[in-house]
XYZ file of C-alpha atoms in Angstrom:
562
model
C 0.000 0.000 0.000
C 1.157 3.227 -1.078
C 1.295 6.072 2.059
C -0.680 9.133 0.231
C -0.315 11.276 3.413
C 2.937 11.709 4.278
C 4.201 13.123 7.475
C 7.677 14.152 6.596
C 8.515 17.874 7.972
C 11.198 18.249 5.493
C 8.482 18.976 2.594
C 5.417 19.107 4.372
C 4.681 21.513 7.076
C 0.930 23.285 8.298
C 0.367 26.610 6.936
C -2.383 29.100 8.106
C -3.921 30.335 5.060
C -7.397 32.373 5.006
C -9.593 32.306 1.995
C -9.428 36.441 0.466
C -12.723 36.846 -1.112
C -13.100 39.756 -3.396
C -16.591 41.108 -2.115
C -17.970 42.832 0.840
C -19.998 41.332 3.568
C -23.297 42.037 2.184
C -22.182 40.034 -0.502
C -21.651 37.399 1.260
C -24.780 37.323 3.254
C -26.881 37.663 0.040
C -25.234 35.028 -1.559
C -25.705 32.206 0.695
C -29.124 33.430 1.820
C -29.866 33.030 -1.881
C -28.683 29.283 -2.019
C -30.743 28.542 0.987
C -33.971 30.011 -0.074
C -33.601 27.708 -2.947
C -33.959 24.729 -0.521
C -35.914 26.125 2.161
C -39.135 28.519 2.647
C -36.356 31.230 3.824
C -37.017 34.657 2.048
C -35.327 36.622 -0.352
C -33.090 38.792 2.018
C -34.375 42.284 1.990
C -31.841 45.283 0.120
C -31.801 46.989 3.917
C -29.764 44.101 4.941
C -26.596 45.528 6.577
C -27.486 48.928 6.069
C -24.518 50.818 7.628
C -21.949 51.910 5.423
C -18.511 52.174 6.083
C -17.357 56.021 5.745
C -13.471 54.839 5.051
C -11.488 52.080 3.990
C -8.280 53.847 4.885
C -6.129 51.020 6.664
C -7.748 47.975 4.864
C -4.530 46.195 2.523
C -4.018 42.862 1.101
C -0.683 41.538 2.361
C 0.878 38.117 2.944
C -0.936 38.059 6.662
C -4.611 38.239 4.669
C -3.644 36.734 1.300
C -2.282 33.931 0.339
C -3.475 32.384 -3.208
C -5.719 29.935 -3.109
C -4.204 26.038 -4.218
C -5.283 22.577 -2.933
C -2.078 21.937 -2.029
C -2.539 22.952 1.380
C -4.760 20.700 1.658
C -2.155 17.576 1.325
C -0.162 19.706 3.981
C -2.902 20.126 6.560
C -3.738 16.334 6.024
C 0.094 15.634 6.453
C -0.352 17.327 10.315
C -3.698 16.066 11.390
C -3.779 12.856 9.550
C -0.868 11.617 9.418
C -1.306 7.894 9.625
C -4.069 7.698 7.202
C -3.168 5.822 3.935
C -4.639 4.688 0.593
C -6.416 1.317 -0.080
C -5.834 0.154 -3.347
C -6.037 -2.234 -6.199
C -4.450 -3.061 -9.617
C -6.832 -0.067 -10.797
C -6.517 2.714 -13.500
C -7.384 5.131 -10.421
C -4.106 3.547 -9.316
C -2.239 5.263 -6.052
C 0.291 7.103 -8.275
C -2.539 8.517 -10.194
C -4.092 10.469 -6.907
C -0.332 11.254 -5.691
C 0.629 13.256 -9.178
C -2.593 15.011 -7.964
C -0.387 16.907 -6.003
C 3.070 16.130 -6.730
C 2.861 17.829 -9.867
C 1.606 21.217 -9.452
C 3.956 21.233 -5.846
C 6.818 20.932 -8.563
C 5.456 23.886 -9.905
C 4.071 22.092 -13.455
C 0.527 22.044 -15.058
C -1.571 18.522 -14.604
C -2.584 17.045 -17.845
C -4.381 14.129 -17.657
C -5.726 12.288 -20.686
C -8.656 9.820 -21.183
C -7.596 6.217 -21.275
C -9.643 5.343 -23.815
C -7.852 7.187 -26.620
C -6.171 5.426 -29.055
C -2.701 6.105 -30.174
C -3.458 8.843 -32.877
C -6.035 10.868 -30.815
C -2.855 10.385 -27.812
C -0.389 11.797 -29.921
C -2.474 14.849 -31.111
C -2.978 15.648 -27.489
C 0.597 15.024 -26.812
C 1.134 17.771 -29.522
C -1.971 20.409 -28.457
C -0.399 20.366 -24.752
C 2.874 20.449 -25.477
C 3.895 17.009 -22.738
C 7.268 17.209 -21.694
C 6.922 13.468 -19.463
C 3.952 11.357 -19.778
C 3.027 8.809 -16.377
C 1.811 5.798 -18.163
C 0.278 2.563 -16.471
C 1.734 -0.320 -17.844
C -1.661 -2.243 -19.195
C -1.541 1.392 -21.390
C 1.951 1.261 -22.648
C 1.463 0.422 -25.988
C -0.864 3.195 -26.764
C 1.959 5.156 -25.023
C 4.689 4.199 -27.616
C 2.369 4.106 -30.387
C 1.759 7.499 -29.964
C 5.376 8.417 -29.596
C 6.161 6.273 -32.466
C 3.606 8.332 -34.536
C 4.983 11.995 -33.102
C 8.717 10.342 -33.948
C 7.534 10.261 -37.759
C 6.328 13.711 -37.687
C 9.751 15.073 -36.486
C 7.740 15.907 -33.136
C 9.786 15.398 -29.623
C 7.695 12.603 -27.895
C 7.859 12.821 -24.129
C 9.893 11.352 -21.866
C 7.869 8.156 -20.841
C 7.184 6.774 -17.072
C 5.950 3.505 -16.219
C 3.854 3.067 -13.515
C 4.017 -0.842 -12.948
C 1.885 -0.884 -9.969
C 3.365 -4.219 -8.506
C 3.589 -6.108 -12.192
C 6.122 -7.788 -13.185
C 5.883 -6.610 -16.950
C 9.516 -5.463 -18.466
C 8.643 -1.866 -18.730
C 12.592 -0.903 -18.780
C 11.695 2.097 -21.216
C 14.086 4.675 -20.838
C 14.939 3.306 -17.402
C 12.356 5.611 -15.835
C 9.466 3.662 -13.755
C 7.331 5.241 -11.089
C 8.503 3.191 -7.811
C 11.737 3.718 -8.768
C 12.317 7.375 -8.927
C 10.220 7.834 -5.844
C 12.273 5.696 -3.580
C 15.191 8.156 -5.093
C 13.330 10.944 -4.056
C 14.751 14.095 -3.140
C 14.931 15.404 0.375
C 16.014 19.300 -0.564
C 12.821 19.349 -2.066
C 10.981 22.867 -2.087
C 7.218 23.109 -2.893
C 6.737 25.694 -5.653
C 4.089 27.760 -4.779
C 1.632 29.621 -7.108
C 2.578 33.342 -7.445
C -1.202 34.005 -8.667
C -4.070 31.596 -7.797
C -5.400 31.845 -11.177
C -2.060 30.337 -12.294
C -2.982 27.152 -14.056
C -3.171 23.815 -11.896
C -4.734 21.250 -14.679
C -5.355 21.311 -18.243
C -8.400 18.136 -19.141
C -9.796 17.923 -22.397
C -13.418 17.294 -22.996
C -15.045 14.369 -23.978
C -15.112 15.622 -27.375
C -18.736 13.975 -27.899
C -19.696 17.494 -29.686
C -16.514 18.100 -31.568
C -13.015 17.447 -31.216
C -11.664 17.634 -27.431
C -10.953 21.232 -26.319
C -8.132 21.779 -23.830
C -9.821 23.233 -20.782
C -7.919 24.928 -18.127
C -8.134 24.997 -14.401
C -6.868 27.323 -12.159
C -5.424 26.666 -8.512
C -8.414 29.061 -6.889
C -11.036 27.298 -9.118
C -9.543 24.082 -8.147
C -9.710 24.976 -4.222
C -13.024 26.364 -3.957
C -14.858 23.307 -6.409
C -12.636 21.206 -4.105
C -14.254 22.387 -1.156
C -17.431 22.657 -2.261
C -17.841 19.150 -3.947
C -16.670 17.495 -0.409
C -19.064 19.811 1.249
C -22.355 19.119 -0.612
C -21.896 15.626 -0.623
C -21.317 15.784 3.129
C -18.323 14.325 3.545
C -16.038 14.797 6.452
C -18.658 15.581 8.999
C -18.040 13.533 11.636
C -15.403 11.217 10.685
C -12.862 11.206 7.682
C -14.696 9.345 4.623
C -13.554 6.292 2.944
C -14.069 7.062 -0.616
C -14.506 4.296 -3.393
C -12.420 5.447 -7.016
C -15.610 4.371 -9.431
C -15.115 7.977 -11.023
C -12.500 8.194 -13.429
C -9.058 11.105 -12.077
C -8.986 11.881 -15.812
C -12.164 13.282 -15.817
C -12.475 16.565 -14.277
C -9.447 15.287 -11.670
C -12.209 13.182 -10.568
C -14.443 16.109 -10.055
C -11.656 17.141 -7.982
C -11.963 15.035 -5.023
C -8.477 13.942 -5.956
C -8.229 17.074 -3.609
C -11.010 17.220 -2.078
C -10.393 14.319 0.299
C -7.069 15.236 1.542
C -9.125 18.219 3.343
C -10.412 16.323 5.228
C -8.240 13.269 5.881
C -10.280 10.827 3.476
C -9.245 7.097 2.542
C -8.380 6.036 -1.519
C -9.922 3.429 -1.899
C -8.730 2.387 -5.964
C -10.066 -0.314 -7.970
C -8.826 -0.812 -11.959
C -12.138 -2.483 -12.792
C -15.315 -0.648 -11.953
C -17.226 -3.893 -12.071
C -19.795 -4.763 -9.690
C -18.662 -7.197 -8.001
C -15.398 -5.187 -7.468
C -17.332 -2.360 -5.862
C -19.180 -4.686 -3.213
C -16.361 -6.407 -2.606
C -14.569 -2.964 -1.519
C -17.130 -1.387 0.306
C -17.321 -4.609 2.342
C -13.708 -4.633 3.288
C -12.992 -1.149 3.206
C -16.801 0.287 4.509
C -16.839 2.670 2.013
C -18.804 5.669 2.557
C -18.694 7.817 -0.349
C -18.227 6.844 -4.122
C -19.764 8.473 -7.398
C -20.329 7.559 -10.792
C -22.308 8.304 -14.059
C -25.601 6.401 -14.609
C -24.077 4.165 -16.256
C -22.403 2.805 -13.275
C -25.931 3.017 -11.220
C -27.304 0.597 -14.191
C -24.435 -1.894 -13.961
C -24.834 -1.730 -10.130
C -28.685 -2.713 -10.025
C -28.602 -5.077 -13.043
C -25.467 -7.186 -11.521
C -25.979 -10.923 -10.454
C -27.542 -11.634 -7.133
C -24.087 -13.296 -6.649
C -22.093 -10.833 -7.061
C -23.977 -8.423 -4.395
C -22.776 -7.861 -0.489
C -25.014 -6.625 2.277
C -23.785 -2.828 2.518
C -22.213 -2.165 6.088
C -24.218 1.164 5.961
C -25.746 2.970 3.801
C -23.073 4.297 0.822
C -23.804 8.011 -0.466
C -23.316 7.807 -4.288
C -22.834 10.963 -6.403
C -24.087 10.406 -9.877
C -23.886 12.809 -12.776
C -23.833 12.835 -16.659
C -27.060 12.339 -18.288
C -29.975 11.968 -15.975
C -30.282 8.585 -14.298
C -33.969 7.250 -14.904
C -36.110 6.879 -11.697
C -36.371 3.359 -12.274
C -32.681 3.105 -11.551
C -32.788 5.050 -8.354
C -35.114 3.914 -6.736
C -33.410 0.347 -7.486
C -30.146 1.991 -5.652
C -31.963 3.090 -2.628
C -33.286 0.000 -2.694
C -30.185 -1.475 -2.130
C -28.961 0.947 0.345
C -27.356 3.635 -1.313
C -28.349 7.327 -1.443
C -28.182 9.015 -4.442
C -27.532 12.220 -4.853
C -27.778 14.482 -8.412
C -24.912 16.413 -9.214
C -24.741 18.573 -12.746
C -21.660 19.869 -14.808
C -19.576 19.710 -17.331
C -15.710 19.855 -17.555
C -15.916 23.158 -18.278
C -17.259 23.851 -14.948
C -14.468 21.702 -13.001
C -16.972 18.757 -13.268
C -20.380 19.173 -10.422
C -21.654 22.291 -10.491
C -25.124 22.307 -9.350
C -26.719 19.144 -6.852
C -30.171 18.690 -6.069
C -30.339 19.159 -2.903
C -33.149 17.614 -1.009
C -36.028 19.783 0.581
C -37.605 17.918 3.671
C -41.610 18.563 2.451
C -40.486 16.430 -0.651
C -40.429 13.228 1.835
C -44.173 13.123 2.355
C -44.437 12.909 -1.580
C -45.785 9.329 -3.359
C -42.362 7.152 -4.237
C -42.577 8.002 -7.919
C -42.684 11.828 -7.656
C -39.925 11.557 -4.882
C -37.922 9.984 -7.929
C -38.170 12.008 -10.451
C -37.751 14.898 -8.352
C -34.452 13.745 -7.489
C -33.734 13.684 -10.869
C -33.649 17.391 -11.015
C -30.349 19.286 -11.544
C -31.319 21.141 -8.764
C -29.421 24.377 -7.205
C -25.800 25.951 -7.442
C -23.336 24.963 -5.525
C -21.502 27.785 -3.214
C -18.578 27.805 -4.743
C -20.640 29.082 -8.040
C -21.804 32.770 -7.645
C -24.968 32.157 -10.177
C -26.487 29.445 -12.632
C -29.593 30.411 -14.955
C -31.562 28.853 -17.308
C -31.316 31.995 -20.350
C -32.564 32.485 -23.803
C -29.438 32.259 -25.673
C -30.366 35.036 -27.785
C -31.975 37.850 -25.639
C -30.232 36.529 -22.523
C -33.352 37.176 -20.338
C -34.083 34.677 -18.088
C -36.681 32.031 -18.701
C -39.590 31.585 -16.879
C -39.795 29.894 -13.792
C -43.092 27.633 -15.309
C -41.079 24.067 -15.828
C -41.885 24.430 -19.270
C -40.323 27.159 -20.821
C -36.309 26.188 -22.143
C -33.548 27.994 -22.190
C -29.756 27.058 -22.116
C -27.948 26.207 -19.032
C -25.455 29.276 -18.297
C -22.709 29.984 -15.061
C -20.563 32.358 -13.491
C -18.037 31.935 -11.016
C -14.732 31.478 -10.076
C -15.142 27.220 -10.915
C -15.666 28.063 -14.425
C -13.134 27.590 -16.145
C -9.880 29.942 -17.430
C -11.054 28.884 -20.895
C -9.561 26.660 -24.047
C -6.170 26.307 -24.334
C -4.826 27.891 -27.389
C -8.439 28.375 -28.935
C -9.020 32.120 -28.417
C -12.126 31.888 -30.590
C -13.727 28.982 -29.020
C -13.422 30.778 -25.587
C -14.620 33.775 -26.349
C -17.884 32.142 -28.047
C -18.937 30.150 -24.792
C -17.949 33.496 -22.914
C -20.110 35.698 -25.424
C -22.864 37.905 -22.877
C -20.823 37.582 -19.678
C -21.922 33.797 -19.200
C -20.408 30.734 -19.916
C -22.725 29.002 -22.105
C -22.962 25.142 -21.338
C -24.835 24.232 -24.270
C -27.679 22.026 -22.759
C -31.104 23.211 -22.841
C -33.146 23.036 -19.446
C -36.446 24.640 -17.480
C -36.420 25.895 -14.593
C -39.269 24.698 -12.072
C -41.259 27.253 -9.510
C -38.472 26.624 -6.675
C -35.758 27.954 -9.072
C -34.648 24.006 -9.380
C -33.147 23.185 -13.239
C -33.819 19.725 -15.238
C -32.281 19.346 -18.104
C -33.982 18.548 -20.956
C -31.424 17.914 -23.519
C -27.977 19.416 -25.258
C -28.788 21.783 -28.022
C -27.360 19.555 -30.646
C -29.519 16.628 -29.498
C -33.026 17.939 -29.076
C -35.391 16.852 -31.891
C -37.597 19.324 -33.981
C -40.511 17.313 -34.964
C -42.993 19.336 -36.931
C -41.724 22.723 -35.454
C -41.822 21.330 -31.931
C -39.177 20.344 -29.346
C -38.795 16.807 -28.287
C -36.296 15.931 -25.504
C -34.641 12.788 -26.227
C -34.205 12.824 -22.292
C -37.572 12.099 -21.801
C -37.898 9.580 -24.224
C -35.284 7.667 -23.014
C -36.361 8.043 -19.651
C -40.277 6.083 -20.898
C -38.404 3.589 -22.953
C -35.943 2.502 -20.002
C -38.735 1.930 -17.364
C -39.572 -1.000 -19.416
C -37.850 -4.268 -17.600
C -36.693 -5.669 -20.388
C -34.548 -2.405 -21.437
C -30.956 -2.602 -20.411
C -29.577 0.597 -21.946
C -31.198 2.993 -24.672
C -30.012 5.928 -26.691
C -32.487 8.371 -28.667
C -31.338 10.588 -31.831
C -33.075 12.176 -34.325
C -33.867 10.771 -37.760
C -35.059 12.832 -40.968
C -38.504 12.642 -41.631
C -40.049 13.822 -45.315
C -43.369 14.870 -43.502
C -42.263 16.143 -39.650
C -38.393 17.584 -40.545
C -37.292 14.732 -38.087
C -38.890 11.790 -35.379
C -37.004 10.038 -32.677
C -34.621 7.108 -33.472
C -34.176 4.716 -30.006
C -31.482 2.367 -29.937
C -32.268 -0.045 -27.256
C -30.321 -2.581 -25.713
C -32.323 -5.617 -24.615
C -31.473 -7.404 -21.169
C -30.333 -11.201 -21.538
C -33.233 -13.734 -22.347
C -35.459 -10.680 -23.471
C -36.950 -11.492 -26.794
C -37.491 -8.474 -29.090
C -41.009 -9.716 -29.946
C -41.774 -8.033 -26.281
C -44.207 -4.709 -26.074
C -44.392 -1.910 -23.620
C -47.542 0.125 -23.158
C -47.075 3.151 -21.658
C -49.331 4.905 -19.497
C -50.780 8.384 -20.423
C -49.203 11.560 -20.067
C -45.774 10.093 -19.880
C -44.852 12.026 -23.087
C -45.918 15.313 -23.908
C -43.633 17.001 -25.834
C -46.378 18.948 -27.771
C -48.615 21.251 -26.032
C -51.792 19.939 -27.585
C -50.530 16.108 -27.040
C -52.201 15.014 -24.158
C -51.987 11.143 -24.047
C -50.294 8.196 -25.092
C -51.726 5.369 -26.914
C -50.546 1.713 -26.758
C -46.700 1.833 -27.544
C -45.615 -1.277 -29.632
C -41.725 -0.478 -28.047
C -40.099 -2.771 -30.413
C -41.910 -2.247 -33.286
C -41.776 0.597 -35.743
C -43.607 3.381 -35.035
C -45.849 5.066 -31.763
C -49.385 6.531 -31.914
C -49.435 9.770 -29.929
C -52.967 11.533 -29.227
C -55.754 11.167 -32.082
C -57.452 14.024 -30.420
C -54.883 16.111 -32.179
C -55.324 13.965 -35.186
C -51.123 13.346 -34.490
C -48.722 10.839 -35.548
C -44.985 10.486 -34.331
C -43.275 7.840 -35.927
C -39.962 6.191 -33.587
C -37.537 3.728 -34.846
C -36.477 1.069 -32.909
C -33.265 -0.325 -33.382
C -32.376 -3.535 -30.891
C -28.934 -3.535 -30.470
């Protein structure tokens, strides 16, 4: 086991550090009493709040005993003097122990965190290689091929690959590339070693590249004040720390978002690694068994394989495991499967743009008196801001107004704050489009509900226009996978001679599902029309749907069974 909090004094000491915000105390009080009304019946504070003024500011100066830039590296330095004997549990894992230590080792070297997707092959490796300009690349050895694939392929273009180092994580693979492997030059070590400090907090921590689903991955950048307050505020909204230090299961990947930055985030507050390579389920049982996990997160996906996994492979939870879930909108079938297997699940909405969460939905007690499935799909919701976000609105893109508060009316998703990112990394254009109005535009279309909560209704490349109408292919989805024989499903749009375009579901069937099987859905589940109203027998693995004959209306769906 690998010691991720180490309690040497010759590199690691506590400093005092106090967080310089640049507001006044009004400010402040507004702020968070605006967050809170959100989630509670508390009223909009009143402009008379605070209403003395101060005559002179003579005296008041930012010096190195009020202001000290903002990095999460003082976090791994606090954690060094209060937690000294907590360690890392890990696996064989691609969240392996080296992974969370570069977390910090690299920026304390004074160097800018780039950490790439491991599921890009060689080519799209060595254009990144290129875009960020790698001087030494940290590769597990299961990925060293794509490693020297890619510098094979920036050799041929007369590029300088980087300098290569294996991580062997206890394998006894011949990795003797260049001589460098992980173990090897940390047991060298260097004991004169200095941490190298940001000069500026918006100096750049990390550079991650999106998923590129939309168009070819954009290098975003993080700062070290961004990456300090999302750090804090991730750990705080999903409660962890409170009483005791949490044990925290790896299912989210460090190379996205630096794990939403809890690769941070837990060294705050003295947390335990737990790393598994796999994220299979019978890997994650197995760990929160042994390890009584208490925290873990993970996009739907991971929910899906977690309630569809064999009986078998299943452990009585010690407790009950909070899960943070985010990406597209988990169906309420599959959380109220999770709950019923003793995990909470909470919402969480961003985009790596936005250092990964920035909204969660948090729970208001009068929703617990609510019928099971309106509980659900309230929890569903993208909810609120978090605090380390000063706003998030749901805008037309055009007039920038804000929409109505009706849950109808859509509008794209829009933030401000210091966890929004520095912007694109050599793409001047590109930044200053998302940053066009004074927002950064995320690109996904949403309403906002009476309590100010957002749901997401689709990205703006994805929704449908069927007949001059807006169909979310979230809420398609979301009818189509409460079937039970529906593993996994996928809606796009399809061109239509008569309508422009009609929905296109791939579905995935369960095993022993036969595709002769039909679904009929009950009314009202889809209205994405105004005048639609009901919903007729749907034939789900048929060809087409029958939607309202009051309105004389026909939608046609493909099915594809995949």
């Amino acid at each position: 086991m690998n010691t991720i909090f180490k309690s040497s004094k010759s590199w690691l000491f506590r400093t005092a550090t106090t967080t310089h915000l640049q507001t006044n105390r009004t400010h402040i009080h507004h702020r968070c009493l605006r967050q809170y009304s959100q989630v509670s019946e508390l009223p909009e504070p009143s402009d008379d709040l605070h209403q003395e003024s101060w005559r002179s500011v003579e005296g008041l100066v930012r010096c190195s005993a009020n202001y000290v830039p903002l990095s999460p590296i003082s976090f791994l330095e606090r954690a060094a003097d209060v937690y000294r004997d907590r360690t890392s549990v890990s696996t064989l894992a691609p969240n392996v122990p080296a992974m969370q230590e570069l977390h910090f080792a690299v920026p304390m070297a004074g160097a800018i965190l780039c950490t790439f997707n491991t599921r890009h092959d060689s080519n799209m490796l060595a254009t990144l290689l290129t875009h960020s300009q790698t001087k030494i690349l940290f590769v597990d050895h299961q990925l060293l091929d794509t490693a020297l694939a890619a510098s094979s392929l920036l050799n041929h273009t007369h590029k300088k690959p980087p300098v290569i180092v294996v991580i062997t994580d206890g394998s006894d693979l011949d990795t003797n590339i260049n001589g460098y492997q992980y173990e090897s030059l940390i047991a060298g070590g260097v004991s004169g070693f200095n941490v190298v400090r940001p000069t500026d907090e918006w100096d750049p921590i990390s550079l991650n590249y999106t998923s590129g689903t939309t168009s070819r991955p954009k290098g975003v950048v993080y700062s070290h004040r961004g990456a300090y307050l999302n750090s804090i505020a991730t750990i705080f909204m999903h409660g962890m720390g409170t009483t005791s230090p949490p044990s925290y299961l790896w299912s989210v990947p460090m190379f996205h978002c630096n794990g939403w930055c809890v690769t941070w985030g837990l060294a705050a507050v003295g947390g335990t690694n737990v790393c598994i390579r796999r994220c299979d389920p019978k890997d994650i049982f197995d760990n929160i068994a042994v390890h009584k996990v208490t925290h873990m997160g993970g996009a739907p996906t991971v929910l899906n394989m977690i309630v569809n996994s064999p009986i078998t492979e299943r452990k009585p939870l010690p407790h009950r495991v909070e899960i943070m879930t985010g990406g597209a909108p988990p169906p309420p079938l599959i959380l109220s499967k999770m709950e019923e297997l003793g995990f909470g699940v909470s919402h969480l909405y961003g985009l790596t743009e936005t250092y990964g969460p920035g909204t969660l939905c948090l729970w208001k007690p009068e929703w617990d008196s609510l019928p099971v499935d309106e509980r659900l799909k309230l929890k569903t919701r993208q909810g609120v801001r978090h605090l380390g976000l000063e706003a998030v609105d749901v805008k037309d893109p055009v007039t920038m107004e804000s929409v109505e508060c009706d849950g109808k009316s859509m509008g794209e998703i829009m933030f401000q704050g210091n966890t929004v990112m520095s912007g694109y990394l050599k793409d001047t254009k590109a930044t200053e489009d998302v940053f066009s109005g004074g927002w950064f535009r995320s690109g996904d279309i949403a309403v906002k509900h009476p309590d100010g909560y957002i749901e997401v209704k689709d990205r703006s490349k994805d929704i449908i226009i069927s007949g001059g109408e807006n169909i979310s292919t979230v809420e398609v989805e979301t009818v189509i996978y409460s079937h039970p024989a529906v593993l996994e499903v996928a809606v796009v749009a399809r061109p239509d001679n008569h309508w422009g375009q009609t929905p296109c579901a791939f579905v995935k069937l369960k095993d022993g599902n036969l595709r002769n099987k039909a679904y009929r859905a009950a009314p009202h589940q889809l209205k994405w029309h105004p005048g639609w109203s009901s919903l007729f027998p749907l034939e789900l693995f048929a060809t087409n749907v029958k939607v309202d004959s009051k309105a004389q209306t026909m939608v046609f769906i493909k099915v594809i069974i995949i």
